[in-house]
């Protein structure tokens, strides 16, 4: 199951062994996400099960979205829905579908105070007819959507916060919390296989969907970024002329003195997934047409930053850690530098020359 690059730590081995003993079953190394989450919950006697249940619901939504993504080339689902999202980008049918699936998987659970989606302008209250709970889920239902109709990997990103406002139901304030307050974050990669990767602050765990049984199976327990990392950078270099001097110098340095290679998919989840497994540096800098950067703090940067940090990496906006940034608006954008710690540190140092 685990590759030599991601050795299984003893705690995980012990858990598998314990589970097998308890059930007096033959030793099995197949751990489904349900089994894993229940096992994790048992290790926290104070847990109510709400969090476990939320992750189950998100995993179910991921399977439904993944099923549609996989057949997108076969049915007439590809194509613009004829309107634009709040960022002025063309909304595609699969985005709309994924947004609805996430909403419907979560609205009636009684676990959420409110939600926010990258596809919705304002935060999403829980309908009065349903009970409200203590958690807040923020999601980007289908990230990298310009890759849908060319059959390239795309993803869903989510983060979970605890409600901080005092009323029974959630408010905007509950959504505008810094990344450091996330209780969990994850992504689903719809690639050559579908993977769900998440952290709740105790390491990063990856699960691969076995389509024959419809289950996410633990494939990457306690995932750590490799040391030393691959020397690979990931950036849309077509914007070079619109970058700051510091950013231009950084990329020139990586190419020459750093002897880096380059890989850019243009789908955040896929680019970061590769960097998690192999190491490297992802950059989406500020540039003349996007002076604040392009990627969204709440829907993209903060959840991915939590995962990367938990895997031993770092995420910065070129000045400060992404996790420390207090959001001021739901759809706030930031420049993003993410990946192996030493490379993100280097980016910060070279960008400081711009100041
Ligand atoms: P997309 O526009 O295809 O939805 O923020 C969305 C995103 O993709 C990211 O997934 C990706 O990293 C980035 O934008 C790609 O932007 P560029 O096309 O400007 O490189």
Tab-separated table of C-alpha atoms and ligand atoms in Angstrom:
chain	number	residue	atom	x	y	z
A	1	UNK	CA	0.000	0.000	0.000
A	2	UNK	CA	2.401	2.693	1.095
A	3	UNK	CA	5.306	3.337	-1.236
A	4	UNK	CA	8.840	3.450	0.146
A	5	UNK	CA	8.693	7.240	-0.264
A	6	UNK	CA	5.895	7.345	2.310
A	7	UNK	CA	6.872	4.742	4.891
A	8	UNK	CA	4.111	3.515	7.176
A	9	UNK	CA	4.765	4.722	10.705
A	10	UNK	CA	4.352	2.404	13.625
A	11	UNK	CA	1.209	4.122	14.933
A	12	UNK	CA	-0.609	3.310	11.703
A	13	UNK	CA	0.704	-0.270	11.683
A	14	UNK	CA	-0.458	-0.656	15.254
A	15	UNK	CA	-3.905	0.640	14.375
A	16	UNK	CA	-4.261	-1.813	11.510
A	17	UNK	CA	-3.134	-4.680	13.738
A	18	UNK	CA	-5.483	-3.597	16.555
A	19	UNK	CA	-8.432	-3.404	14.190
A	20	UNK	CA	-7.720	-6.872	12.860
A	21	UNK	CA	-7.364	-8.368	16.363
A	22	UNK	CA	-10.604	-6.848	17.567
A	23	UNK	CA	-12.588	-8.334	14.749
A	24	UNK	CA	-10.775	-11.682	14.867
A	25	UNK	CA	-10.537	-11.427	11.084
A	26	UNK	CA	-7.596	-12.468	8.947
A	27	UNK	CA	-4.959	-9.687	8.872
A	28	UNK	CA	-6.035	-7.168	6.261
A	29	UNK	CA	-4.256	-4.063	5.057
A	30	UNK	CA	-7.269	-2.634	3.268
A	31	UNK	CA	-8.463	0.320	5.336
A	32	UNK	CA	-11.469	2.175	3.967
A	33	UNK	CA	-11.973	5.853	4.724
A	34	UNK	CA	-14.958	4.933	6.911
A	35	UNK	CA	-12.879	2.526	8.976
A	36	UNK	CA	-10.056	5.059	9.209
A	37	UNK	CA	-12.321	7.896	10.360
A	38	UNK	CA	-14.063	5.730	12.960
A	39	UNK	CA	-10.682	4.569	14.215
A	40	UNK	CA	-9.477	8.185	14.454
A	41	UNK	CA	-12.675	9.148	16.296
A	42	UNK	CA	-12.131	6.356	18.849
A	43	UNK	CA	-8.729	7.819	19.644
A	44	UNK	CA	-10.453	11.060	20.709
A	45	UNK	CA	-12.957	10.147	23.442
A	46	UNK	CA	-14.228	13.745	23.509
A	47	UNK	CA	-15.260	13.549	19.821
A	48	UNK	CA	-18.995	13.764	19.142
A	49	UNK	CA	-18.811	12.060	15.760
A	50	UNK	CA	-19.936	15.247	14.006
A	51	UNK	CA	-16.602	15.775	12.348
A	52	UNK	CA	-16.374	12.146	11.216
A	53	UNK	CA	-19.852	12.403	9.791
A	54	UNK	CA	-18.972	15.601	7.884
A	55	UNK	CA	-15.958	13.970	6.251
A	56	UNK	CA	-18.138	11.008	5.289
A	57	UNK	CA	-20.602	13.362	3.624
A	58	UNK	CA	-17.810	15.135	1.746
A	59	UNK	CA	-16.368	11.783	0.627
A	60	UNK	CA	-19.796	10.807	-0.701
A	61	UNK	CA	-20.096	14.111	-2.594
A	62	UNK	CA	-16.613	13.478	-4.018
A	63	UNK	CA	-17.699	10.095	-5.373
A	64	UNK	CA	-20.746	11.612	-7.051
A	65	UNK	CA	-18.722	14.470	-8.572
A	66	UNK	CA	-15.979	12.024	-9.599
A	67	UNK	CA	-18.516	9.823	-11.369
A	68	UNK	CA	-19.718	12.776	-13.467
A	69	UNK	CA	-16.187	14.011	-14.131
A	70	UNK	CA	-15.243	10.560	-15.402
A	71	UNK	CA	-18.087	10.441	-17.863
A	72	UNK	CA	-17.824	14.075	-18.922
A	73	UNK	CA	-16.280	13.097	-22.224
A	74	UNK	CA	-19.069	10.627	-22.950
A	75	UNK	CA	-22.194	12.647	-22.344
A	76	UNK	CA	-23.296	16.083	-23.360
A	77	UNK	CA	-22.416	17.692	-20.053
A	78	UNK	CA	-19.405	19.660	-21.215
A	79	UNK	CA	-19.923	23.234	-22.227
A	80	UNK	CA	-20.672	26.604	-20.740
A	81	UNK	CA	-23.873	26.984	-18.752
A	82	UNK	CA	-24.274	30.374	-20.374
A	83	UNK	CA	-23.493	32.570	-17.390
A	84	UNK	CA	-20.470	33.839	-15.473
A	85	UNK	CA	-19.458	33.277	-11.847
A	86	UNK	CA	-18.750	36.094	-9.381
A	87	UNK	CA	-15.207	36.403	-10.752
A	88	UNK	CA	-16.439	37.034	-14.294
A	89	UNK	CA	-15.304	33.574	-15.414
A	90	UNK	CA	-17.375	31.332	-17.616
A	91	UNK	CA	-19.253	28.781	-15.520
A	92	UNK	CA	-19.306	25.297	-16.980
A	93	UNK	CA	-22.030	22.767	-16.407
A	94	UNK	CA	-19.882	20.510	-14.318
A	95	UNK	CA	-19.077	23.412	-11.956
A	96	UNK	CA	-22.771	23.989	-11.419
A	97	UNK	CA	-23.357	20.287	-10.864
A	98	UNK	CA	-20.446	19.955	-8.403
A	99	UNK	CA	-21.632	23.023	-6.494
A	100	UNK	CA	-25.102	21.531	-6.072
A	101	UNK	CA	-23.742	18.143	-5.049
A	102	UNK	CA	-21.600	19.668	-2.293
A	103	UNK	CA	-24.480	21.823	-1.066
A	104	UNK	CA	-27.002	18.985	-1.056
A	105	UNK	CA	-24.587	16.615	0.681
A	106	UNK	CA	-24.202	19.068	3.547
A	107	UNK	CA	-27.281	21.324	3.937
A	108	UNK	CA	-29.497	18.886	5.886
A	109	UNK	CA	-26.913	17.242	8.145
A	110	UNK	CA	-27.645	19.389	11.204
A	111	UNK	CA	-23.880	19.764	11.606
A	112	UNK	CA	-23.306	23.070	9.829
A	113	UNK	CA	-23.841	26.670	10.886
A	114	UNK	CA	-23.338	27.876	7.301
A	115	UNK	CA	-21.289	27.239	4.166
A	116	UNK	CA	-19.457	29.253	1.518
A	117	UNK	CA	-18.748	28.188	-2.056
A	118	UNK	CA	-16.411	29.689	-4.601
A	119	UNK	CA	-19.346	29.642	-7.017
A	120	UNK	CA	-21.624	31.745	-4.759
A	121	UNK	CA	-21.230	35.458	-4.192
A	122	UNK	CA	-22.336	35.478	-0.546
A	123	UNK	CA	-22.095	32.884	2.222
A	124	UNK	CA	-24.740	30.146	2.230
A	125	UNK	CA	-27.041	29.970	5.242
A	126	UNK	CA	-28.535	26.639	6.318
A	127	UNK	CA	-32.259	26.636	5.422
A	128	UNK	CA	-34.528	27.219	8.431
A	129	UNK	CA	-36.233	23.868	7.867
A	130	UNK	CA	-32.986	22.094	8.840
A	131	UNK	CA	-31.212	22.086	12.194
A	132	UNK	CA	-27.986	24.074	12.409
A	133	UNK	CA	-24.711	22.897	13.970
A	134	UNK	CA	-21.297	24.190	15.011
A	135	UNK	CA	-19.213	23.707	11.874
A	136	UNK	CA	-18.609	25.810	8.780
A	137	UNK	CA	-17.604	24.259	5.448
A	138	UNK	CA	-15.931	26.366	2.756
A	139	UNK	CA	-15.436	24.764	-0.639
A	140	UNK	CA	-14.356	25.201	-4.214
A	141	UNK	CA	-16.542	22.555	-5.864
A	142	UNK	CA	-14.505	22.190	-9.053
A	143	UNK	CA	-11.131	23.860	-9.234
A	144	UNK	CA	-9.147	24.054	-12.468
A	145	UNK	CA	-12.349	24.120	-14.492
A	146	UNK	CA	-10.656	25.339	-17.665
A	147	UNK	CA	-9.151	21.841	-17.795
A	148	UNK	CA	-12.514	20.013	-17.815
A	149	UNK	CA	-13.104	19.862	-21.531
A	150	UNK	CA	-9.553	18.729	-22.295
A	151	UNK	CA	-9.696	15.752	-19.922
A	152	UNK	CA	-6.981	17.043	-17.598
A	153	UNK	CA	-7.055	16.573	-13.805
A	154	UNK	CA	-9.301	18.857	-11.772
A	155	UNK	CA	-10.254	18.903	-8.104
A	156	UNK	CA	-12.548	19.837	-5.239
A	157	UNK	CA	-11.080	21.751	-2.280
A	158	UNK	CA	-12.691	22.069	1.160
A	159	UNK	CA	-11.977	23.394	4.616
A	160	UNK	CA	-13.813	23.057	7.909
A	161	UNK	CA	-13.956	25.672	10.673
A	162	UNK	CA	-15.752	25.884	13.989
A	163	UNK	CA	-18.467	28.552	14.282
A	164	UNK	CA	-17.269	31.576	16.283
A	165	UNK	CA	-20.351	33.828	16.198
A	166	UNK	CA	-22.758	33.652	19.121
A	167	UNK	CA	-26.103	33.167	17.328
A	168	UNK	CA	-27.673	29.797	16.555
A	169	UNK	CA	-26.946	30.098	12.824
A	170	UNK	CA	-23.725	31.079	11.101
A	171	UNK	CA	-22.763	34.492	9.766
A	172	UNK	CA	-20.141	35.931	7.421
A	173	UNK	CA	-17.826	36.279	10.443
A	174	UNK	CA	-17.760	32.472	10.755
A	175	UNK	CA	-16.460	32.192	7.194
A	176	UNK	CA	-13.821	34.923	7.497
A	177	UNK	CA	-11.416	33.052	9.750
A	178	UNK	CA	-7.668	32.711	9.140
A	179	UNK	CA	-6.265	29.393	7.928
A	180	UNK	CA	-4.713	28.781	11.349
A	181	UNK	CA	-8.249	28.266	12.695
A	182	UNK	CA	-9.115	25.470	10.259
A	183	UNK	CA	-10.014	22.229	12.009
A	184	UNK	CA	-9.629	20.259	8.791
A	185	UNK	CA	-8.942	20.773	5.114
A	186	UNK	CA	-8.720	18.525	2.114
A	187	UNK	CA	-8.968	18.086	-1.577
A	188	UNK	CA	-10.232	15.532	-4.047
A	189	UNK	CA	-8.190	14.999	-7.180
A	190	UNK	CA	-10.089	13.701	-10.202
A	191	UNK	CA	-7.093	12.362	-12.072
A	192	UNK	CA	-6.057	9.026	-13.536
A	193	UNK	CA	-7.562	7.814	-10.283
A	194	UNK	CA	-9.712	9.763	-7.839
A	195	UNK	CA	-7.959	10.601	-4.576
A	196	UNK	CA	-9.141	12.251	-1.378
A	197	UNK	CA	-6.399	13.836	0.722
A	198	UNK	CA	-7.140	15.500	4.067
A	199	UNK	CA	-5.660	16.733	7.304
A	200	UNK	CA	-7.264	17.467	10.629
A	201	UNK	CA	-4.016	18.754	12.089
A	202	UNK	CA	-2.412	15.382	12.853
A	203	UNK	CA	-0.692	14.652	9.555
A	204	UNK	CA	-1.983	14.233	6.031
A	205	UNK	CA	-3.726	11.082	4.844
A	206	UNK	CA	-4.522	10.143	1.247
A	207	UNK	CA	-7.196	7.722	0.042
A	208	UNK	CA	-7.575	6.335	-3.470
A	209	UNK	CA	-11.012	5.484	-4.831
A	210	UNK	CA	-11.368	1.854	-5.845
A	211	UNK	CA	-14.121	2.212	-8.454
A	212	UNK	CA	-14.893	-1.520	-8.421
A	213	UNK	CA	-16.176	-1.317	-4.836
A	214	UNK	CA	-16.896	2.439	-4.662
A	215	UNK	CA	-14.703	2.920	-1.595
A	216	UNK	CA	-11.860	5.292	-0.795
A	217	UNK	CA	-8.980	3.086	0.411
A	218	UNK	CA	-6.112	4.397	2.551
A	219	UNK	CA	-3.164	4.554	0.161
A	220	UNK	CA	-0.961	7.358	1.549
A	221	UNK	CA	-0.974	7.286	5.379
A	222	UNK	CA	0.936	10.094	7.088
A	223	UNK	CA	2.077	11.601	3.835
A	224	UNK	CA	5.275	13.676	4.124
A	225	UNK	CA	6.918	15.757	1.429
A	226	UNK	CA	10.237	14.152	0.422
A	227	UNK	CA	13.586	15.437	1.656
A	228	UNK	CA	15.534	16.340	-0.359
A	229	UNK	CA	12.752	17.559	-2.666
A	230	UNK	CA	12.653	17.389	-6.451
A	231	UNK	CA	13.945	20.619	-7.948
A	232	UNK	CA	10.828	21.454	-9.947
A	233	UNK	CA	8.950	24.747	-10.146
A	234	UNK	CA	5.380	25.201	-11.260
A	235	UNK	CA	4.187	28.571	-12.569
A	236	UNK	CA	2.417	30.061	-15.582
A	237	UNK	CA	5.521	31.505	-17.189
A	238	UNK	CA	3.551	33.141	-19.986
A	239	UNK	CA	2.991	36.037	-17.568
A	240	UNK	CA	6.758	36.647	-17.156
A	241	UNK	CA	6.688	40.132	-18.675
A	242	UNK	CA	3.932	41.181	-16.245
A	243	UNK	CA	5.747	39.972	-13.096
A	244	UNK	CA	7.683	42.137	-10.626
A	245	UNK	CA	11.471	42.321	-10.945
A	246	UNK	CA	11.863	40.122	-7.840
A	247	UNK	CA	9.607	37.417	-9.322
A	248	UNK	CA	11.469	37.527	-12.633
A	249	UNK	CA	14.805	37.223	-10.840
A	250	UNK	CA	13.487	34.330	-8.732
A	251	UNK	CA	12.512	32.264	-11.781
A	252	UNK	CA	15.755	33.122	-13.612
A	253	UNK	CA	17.664	32.001	-10.512
A	254	UNK	CA	15.752	28.690	-10.300
A	255	UNK	CA	16.565	27.975	-13.952
A	256	UNK	CA	20.211	28.867	-13.874
A	257	UNK	CA	21.799	28.641	-10.412
A	258	UNK	CA	19.061	26.338	-9.092
A	259	UNK	CA	19.034	23.958	-12.094
A	260	UNK	CA	15.307	23.405	-11.680
A	261	UNK	CA	12.980	21.645	-14.083
A	262	UNK	CA	9.444	22.878	-14.679
A	263	UNK	CA	5.934	21.345	-14.609
A	264	UNK	CA	2.678	23.340	-14.826
A	265	UNK	CA	-0.729	21.725	-15.197
A	266	UNK	CA	-2.771	24.865	-14.508
A	267	UNK	CA	-5.021	23.001	-12.083
A	268	UNK	CA	-4.114	23.916	-8.512
A	269	UNK	CA	-5.084	20.589	-6.945
A	270	UNK	CA	-3.091	18.612	-9.510
A	271	UNK	CA	-0.032	20.884	-9.309
A	272	UNK	CA	0.015	20.777	-5.494
A	273	UNK	CA	-0.641	17.037	-5.401
A	274	UNK	CA	2.472	16.453	-7.503
A	275	UNK	CA	4.499	18.756	-5.253
A	276	UNK	CA	3.213	16.973	-2.125
A	277	UNK	CA	4.451	13.665	-3.493
A	278	UNK	CA	7.689	14.833	-5.091
A	279	UNK	CA	8.537	18.229	-3.596
A	280	UNK	CA	9.080	21.470	-5.503
A	281	UNK	CA	7.733	25.016	-5.623
A	282	UNK	CA	4.303	26.173	-6.840
A	283	UNK	CA	3.913	29.884	-7.613
A	284	UNK	CA	0.978	32.019	-8.625
A	285	UNK	CA	2.517	35.491	-8.265
A	286	UNK	CA	0.864	38.872	-8.445
A	287	UNK	CA	1.108	40.272	-11.990
A	288	UNK	CA	-0.060	43.385	-13.803
A	289	UNK	CA	-3.497	41.972	-14.705
A	290	UNK	CA	-4.008	40.334	-11.292
A	291	UNK	CA	-2.233	42.732	-8.910
A	292	UNK	CA	-3.534	40.825	-5.855
A	293	UNK	CA	-2.778	37.436	-7.444
A	294	UNK	CA	-5.467	35.150	-8.849
A	295	UNK	CA	-6.042	32.384	-6.318
A	296	UNK	CA	-8.619	32.755	-3.564
A	297	UNK	CA	-7.443	32.811	0.027
A	298	UNK	CA	-10.428	30.986	1.535
A	299	UNK	CA	-11.317	28.509	-1.197
A	300	UNK	CA	-7.875	27.575	-2.493
A	301	UNK	CA	-4.838	28.970	-0.679
A	302	UNK	CA	-5.675	28.399	3.013
A	303	UNK	CA	-6.921	24.780	2.728
A	304	UNK	CA	-3.986	23.756	0.519
A	305	UNK	CA	-1.600	25.604	2.883
A	306	UNK	CA	-2.895	23.574	5.854
A	307	UNK	CA	-2.263	20.328	3.960
A	308	UNK	CA	1.181	21.349	2.700
A	309	UNK	CA	2.271	22.507	6.180
A	310	UNK	CA	1.034	19.287	7.753
A	311	UNK	CA	3.106	17.364	5.198
A	312	UNK	CA	6.240	19.303	6.196
A	313	UNK	CA	6.096	22.093	3.582
A	314	UNK	CA	5.301	25.805	3.688
A	315	UNK	CA	2.893	28.294	2.071
A	316	UNK	CA	3.409	32.036	1.817
A	317	UNK	CA	1.998	35.004	-0.079
A	318	UNK	CA	5.599	36.089	-0.702
A	319	UNK	CA	5.734	37.931	2.611
A	320	UNK	CA	3.844	36.095	5.355
A	321	UNK	CA	2.522	32.589	5.990
A	322	UNK	CA	-0.809	32.012	4.240
A	323	UNK	CA	-2.238	30.442	7.410
A	324	UNK	CA	-1.781	33.700	9.323
A	325	UNK	CA	-3.704	35.935	6.896
A	326	UNK	CA	-6.987	37.279	8.272
A	327	UNK	CA	-9.507	37.246	5.389
A	328	UNK	CA	-11.383	40.470	4.794
A	329	UNK	CA	-13.713	39.259	2.064
A	330	UNK	CA	-15.064	35.876	0.985
A	331	UNK	CA	-13.519	36.010	-2.470
A	332	UNK	CA	-10.234	37.697	-1.513
A	333	UNK	CA	-7.296	36.772	-3.755
A	334	UNK	CA	-3.649	36.454	-2.760
A	335	UNK	CA	-0.318	35.677	-4.463
A	336	UNK	CA	0.695	32.107	-3.595
A	337	UNK	CA	4.032	30.341	-3.050
A	338	UNK	CA	3.677	26.790	-1.806
A	339	UNK	CA	5.748	23.625	-1.553
A	340	UNK	CA	9.027	22.476	-0.071
A	341	UNK	CA	9.991	24.722	2.825
A	342	UNK	CA	13.476	25.690	1.579
A	343	UNK	CA	12.091	26.821	-1.808
A	344	UNK	CA	9.279	28.901	-0.294
A	345	UNK	CA	11.829	30.537	2.036
A	346	UNK	CA	13.984	31.313	-1.004
A	347	UNK	CA	10.994	32.873	-2.812
A	348	UNK	CA	10.236	35.100	0.202
A	349	UNK	CA	13.875	36.235	0.335
A	350	UNK	CA	14.096	37.080	-3.360
A	351	UNK	CA	10.693	38.808	-3.422
A	352	UNK	CA	11.786	40.989	-0.492
A	353	UNK	CA	14.078	42.723	-3.041
A	354	UNK	CA	10.906	44.226	-4.591
A	355	UNK	CA	10.129	46.192	-1.416
B	1	LIG	P1	-8.974	27.584	-13.482
B	1	LIG	O1	-8.849	29.026	-13.842
B	1	LIG	O2	-8.820	26.652	-14.639
B	1	LIG	O3	-10.217	27.263	-12.670
B	1	LIG	O4	-8.124	29.338	-9.624
B	1	LIG	C1	-8.458	28.488	-10.625
B	1	LIG	C2	-7.297	27.957	-11.417
B	1	LIG	O5	-7.718	27.213	-12.511
B	1	LIG	C3	-6.331	27.079	-10.588
B	1	LIG	O6	-6.792	25.773	-10.417
B	1	LIG	C4	-5.055	27.136	-11.371
B	1	LIG	O7	-3.910	26.923	-10.559
B	1	LIG	C5	-5.071	28.546	-11.948
B	1	LIG	O8	-6.439	29.000	-11.881
B	1	LIG	C6	-4.619	28.599	-13.385
B	1	LIG	O9	-4.564	29.927	-13.797
B	1	LIG	P2	-3.815	30.371	-15.167
B	1	LIG	O10	-4.633	29.810	-16.283
B	1	LIG	O11	-3.802	31.859	-15.131
B	1	LIG	O12	-2.429	29.783	-15.129
